[in-house]
């Protein structure tokens, strides 16, 4: 059954990737962001950094891949047999996000679905062959330290935002 779900999700991802617009305006004011990560630890690290940079008032919506039922975790259980998202996924997709940050180099099909279908104005993350067509701003990942890498990514985002 999971094979069928994965097939339909990947098919939707390919179709959405062809429709992706490459010319997007840079967000002038950041009031809400989304975080898509492989695990809860990455989400918590990035949430703290975002609050330090943008202030405590910023709205942060985060989801991460988890096989067990946890509050912000998603898995194949959040999609129907034919790849239709449930209310939790649709709730995230309906948010008007200024940008999405993803620290993952290789997103699983379910997080990739969220990244492609979200209405975020800007998408940032780390460079990998898989991410090159998905993200608007990418940096190379220097080492395994997610904290240092994501801090550098957010600093570049701020510098570019100030220049625009």
mmCIF file of C-alpha atoms in Angstrom:
data_model
loop_
_atom_site.group_PDB
_atom_site.id
_atom_site.type_symbol
_atom_site.label_atom_id
_atom_site.label_comp_id
_atom_site.label_asym_id
_atom_site.label_seq_id
_atom_site.Cartn_x
_atom_site.Cartn_y
_atom_site.Cartn_z
ATOM 1 C CA UNK A 1 0.000 0.000 0.000
ATOM 2 C CA UNK A 2 2.806 2.437 0.827
ATOM 3 C CA UNK A 3 4.331 1.740 -2.585
ATOM 4 C CA UNK A 4 1.108 2.930 -4.238
ATOM 5 C CA UNK A 5 0.989 6.083 -2.097
ATOM 6 C CA UNK A 6 4.625 6.829 -2.831
ATOM 7 C CA UNK A 7 4.030 6.335 -6.561
ATOM 8 C CA UNK A 8 1.140 8.833 -6.648
ATOM 9 C CA UNK A 9 3.010 11.367 -4.516
ATOM 10 C CA UNK A 10 6.091 11.165 -6.764
ATOM 11 C CA UNK A 11 3.896 11.548 -9.841
ATOM 12 C CA UNK A 12 2.308 14.709 -8.402
ATOM 13 C CA UNK A 13 5.760 16.025 -7.467
ATOM 14 C CA UNK A 14 7.028 15.599 -11.038
ATOM 15 C CA UNK A 15 3.990 17.386 -12.448
ATOM 16 C CA UNK A 16 4.337 20.259 -9.980
ATOM 17 C CA UNK A 17 8.076 20.576 -10.668
ATOM 18 C CA UNK A 18 7.341 21.242 -14.337
ATOM 19 C CA UNK A 19 4.961 24.064 -13.306
ATOM 20 C CA UNK A 20 7.444 25.778 -10.969
ATOM 21 C CA UNK A 21 7.938 29.493 -11.677
ATOM 22 C CA UNK A 22 11.550 30.632 -11.445
ATOM 23 C CA UNK A 23 11.098 34.429 -11.293
ATOM 24 C CA UNK A 24 9.867 35.268 -7.788
ATOM 25 C CA UNK A 25 10.050 38.520 -5.856
ATOM 26 C CA UNK A 26 12.194 38.461 -2.735
ATOM 27 C CA UNK A 27 10.068 38.817 0.436
ATOM 28 C CA UNK A 28 10.335 42.354 1.820
ATOM 29 C CA UNK A 29 8.963 41.638 5.291
ATOM 30 C CA UNK A 30 9.237 38.302 7.045
ATOM 31 C CA UNK A 31 6.282 37.518 9.292
ATOM 32 C CA UNK A 32 5.905 33.760 8.859
ATOM 33 C CA UNK A 33 8.170 30.930 7.807
ATOM 34 C CA UNK A 34 7.915 27.208 7.257
ATOM 35 C CA UNK A 35 10.506 24.615 8.193
ATOM 36 C CA UNK A 36 10.603 21.211 6.498
ATOM 37 C CA UNK A 37 13.168 18.876 8.022
ATOM 38 C CA UNK A 38 14.119 15.229 8.266
ATOM 39 C CA UNK A 39 13.817 15.134 12.061
ATOM 40 C CA UNK A 40 12.633 17.033 15.127
ATOM 41 C CA UNK A 41 16.165 17.976 16.243
ATOM 42 C CA UNK A 42 16.783 19.935 13.030
ATOM 43 C CA UNK A 43 13.439 21.711 13.434
ATOM 44 C CA UNK A 44 14.225 22.772 17.011
ATOM 45 C CA UNK A 45 17.687 24.107 16.098
ATOM 46 C CA UNK A 46 16.355 26.151 13.193
ATOM 47 C CA UNK A 47 13.351 27.434 15.173
ATOM 48 C CA UNK A 48 15.681 28.851 17.808
ATOM 49 C CA UNK A 49 17.883 30.517 15.188
ATOM 50 C CA UNK A 50 14.887 32.021 13.398
ATOM 51 C CA UNK A 51 13.535 33.462 16.661
ATOM 52 C CA UNK A 52 16.954 34.955 17.464
ATOM 53 C CA UNK A 53 17.201 36.619 14.050
ATOM 54 C CA UNK A 54 13.598 37.658 13.324
ATOM 55 C CA UNK A 55 12.253 37.982 16.877
ATOM 56 C CA UNK A 56 9.861 35.963 19.002
ATOM 57 C CA UNK A 57 6.781 37.370 17.223
ATOM 58 C CA UNK A 58 7.483 35.520 13.967
ATOM 59 C CA UNK A 59 5.080 32.703 13.118
ATOM 60 C CA UNK A 60 6.867 29.406 12.546
ATOM 61 C CA UNK A 61 5.168 26.397 11.011
ATOM 62 C CA UNK A 62 7.222 23.237 10.926
ATOM 63 C CA UNK A 63 6.836 19.673 9.779
ATOM 64 C CA UNK A 64 9.299 16.811 9.767
ATOM 65 C CA UNK A 65 9.283 13.181 8.704
ATOM 66 C CA UNK A 66 8.371 10.743 11.463
ATOM 67 C CA UNK A 67 7.097 7.182 11.306
ATOM 68 C CA UNK A 68 5.433 7.553 14.705
ATOM 69 C CA UNK A 69 2.448 9.771 15.480
ATOM 70 C CA UNK A 70 3.806 13.069 16.803
ATOM 71 C CA UNK A 71 2.402 16.583 16.633
ATOM 72 C CA UNK A 72 4.397 18.034 13.730
ATOM 73 C CA UNK A 73 5.477 14.750 12.203
ATOM 74 C CA UNK A 74 4.278 13.592 8.816
ATOM 75 C CA UNK A 75 4.498 10.261 7.055
ATOM 76 C CA UNK A 76 2.731 8.226 4.415
ATOM 77 C CA UNK A 77 -0.196 7.971 6.857
ATOM 78 C CA UNK A 78 -1.007 11.624 6.113
ATOM 79 C CA UNK A 79 -1.853 10.814 2.490
ATOM 80 C CA UNK A 80 -4.637 8.691 1.024
ATOM 81 C CA UNK A 81 -3.936 5.655 -1.103
ATOM 82 C CA UNK A 82 -3.983 7.864 -4.213
ATOM 83 C CA UNK A 83 -1.768 10.588 -2.744
ATOM 84 C CA UNK A 84 -4.378 13.050 -1.493
ATOM 85 C CA UNK A 85 -3.197 14.968 1.607
ATOM 86 C CA UNK A 86 -5.106 14.999 4.900
ATOM 87 C CA UNK A 87 -6.166 18.071 6.918
ATOM 88 C CA UNK A 88 -2.775 18.468 8.645
ATOM 89 C CA UNK A 89 -0.995 18.679 5.282
ATOM 90 C CA UNK A 90 -3.663 20.939 3.774
ATOM 91 C CA UNK A 91 -3.407 23.202 6.825
ATOM 92 C CA UNK A 92 0.318 23.690 6.233
ATOM 93 C CA UNK A 93 -0.190 24.235 2.506
ATOM 94 C CA UNK A 94 -2.847 26.885 3.144
ATOM 95 C CA UNK A 95 -0.460 29.065 5.191
ATOM 96 C CA UNK A 96 0.772 32.237 3.494
ATOM 97 C CA UNK A 97 4.481 31.780 4.239
ATOM 98 C CA UNK A 98 7.154 34.349 3.431
ATOM 99 C CA UNK A 99 9.732 31.611 2.993
ATOM 100 C CA UNK A 100 10.389 27.945 3.629
ATOM 101 C CA UNK A 101 13.711 26.701 4.953
ATOM 102 C CA UNK A 102 14.688 23.092 4.462
ATOM 103 C CA UNK A 103 18.002 21.805 5.851
ATOM 104 C CA UNK A 104 17.655 18.469 4.054
ATOM 105 C CA UNK A 105 19.865 17.580 1.109
ATOM 106 C CA UNK A 106 17.538 14.847 -0.096
ATOM 107 C CA UNK A 107 13.866 15.190 0.812
ATOM 108 C CA UNK A 108 11.644 12.137 1.021
ATOM 109 C CA UNK A 109 8.609 12.232 -1.330
ATOM 110 C CA UNK A 110 6.241 13.484 1.394
ATOM 111 C CA UNK A 111 8.341 16.496 2.421
ATOM 112 C CA UNK A 112 9.070 17.154 -1.245
ATOM 113 C CA UNK A 113 5.309 17.261 -1.853
ATOM 114 C CA UNK A 114 5.014 19.964 0.810
ATOM 115 C CA UNK A 115 7.906 21.979 -0.602
ATOM 116 C CA UNK A 116 6.515 21.894 -4.132
ATOM 117 C CA UNK A 117 2.888 22.583 -3.242
ATOM 118 C CA UNK A 118 3.401 25.244 -0.562
ATOM 119 C CA UNK A 119 2.553 28.805 -1.518
ATOM 120 C CA UNK A 120 5.703 30.234 0.071
ATOM 121 C CA UNK A 121 7.151 33.275 -1.649
ATOM 122 C CA UNK A 122 10.713 31.981 -1.338
ATOM 123 C CA UNK A 123 12.367 28.619 -0.627
ATOM 124 C CA UNK A 124 15.864 28.270 0.810
ATOM 125 C CA UNK A 125 18.128 25.388 1.741
ATOM 126 C CA UNK A 126 21.344 23.611 0.896
ATOM 127 C CA UNK A 127 22.662 22.689 -2.519
ATOM 128 C CA UNK A 128 22.419 19.162 -3.787
ATOM 129 C CA UNK A 129 21.672 17.835 -7.265
ATOM 130 C CA UNK A 130 18.167 16.938 -6.040
ATOM 131 C CA UNK A 131 17.501 20.439 -4.637
ATOM 132 C CA UNK A 132 18.833 22.572 -7.488
ATOM 133 C CA UNK A 133 15.438 22.935 -9.210
ATOM 134 C CA UNK A 134 13.443 23.207 -5.980
ATOM 135 C CA UNK A 135 15.015 26.076 -4.060
ATOM 136 C CA UNK A 136 15.422 29.790 -4.769
ATOM 137 C CA UNK A 137 18.480 30.301 -2.542
ATOM 138 C CA UNK A 138 21.010 27.552 -1.853
ATOM 139 C CA UNK A 139 24.345 27.329 -0.091
ATOM 140 C CA UNK A 140 26.729 24.431 -0.040
ATOM 141 C CA UNK A 141 26.761 22.531 3.220
ATOM 142 C CA UNK A 142 30.253 22.914 4.694
ATOM 143 C CA UNK A 143 30.094 20.208 7.326
ATOM 144 C CA UNK A 144 27.662 18.029 9.239
ATOM 145 C CA UNK A 145 26.910 20.750 11.805
ATOM 146 C CA UNK A 146 23.313 21.783 11.069
ATOM 147 C CA UNK A 147 23.518 24.692 13.502
ATOM 148 C CA UNK A 148 26.462 26.412 11.774
ATOM 149 C CA UNK A 149 25.148 25.705 8.284
ATOM 150 C CA UNK A 150 21.623 26.964 8.918
ATOM 151 C CA UNK A 151 22.959 30.061 10.701
ATOM 152 C CA UNK A 152 25.059 30.878 7.642
ATOM 153 C CA UNK A 153 22.075 30.307 5.350
ATOM 154 C CA UNK A 154 19.877 32.654 7.386
ATOM 155 C CA UNK A 155 22.622 35.302 7.455
ATOM 156 C CA UNK A 156 22.890 35.210 3.645
ATOM 157 C CA UNK A 157 19.114 35.458 3.404
ATOM 158 C CA UNK A 158 19.180 38.602 5.590
ATOM 159 C CA UNK A 159 21.993 40.153 3.519
ATOM 160 C CA UNK A 160 20.158 39.555 0.265
ATOM 161 C CA UNK A 161 16.905 40.827 1.776
ATOM 162 C CA UNK A 162 18.652 44.035 2.857
ATOM 163 C CA UNK A 163 20.085 44.527 -0.631
ATOM 164 C CA UNK A 164 16.712 44.134 -2.373
#
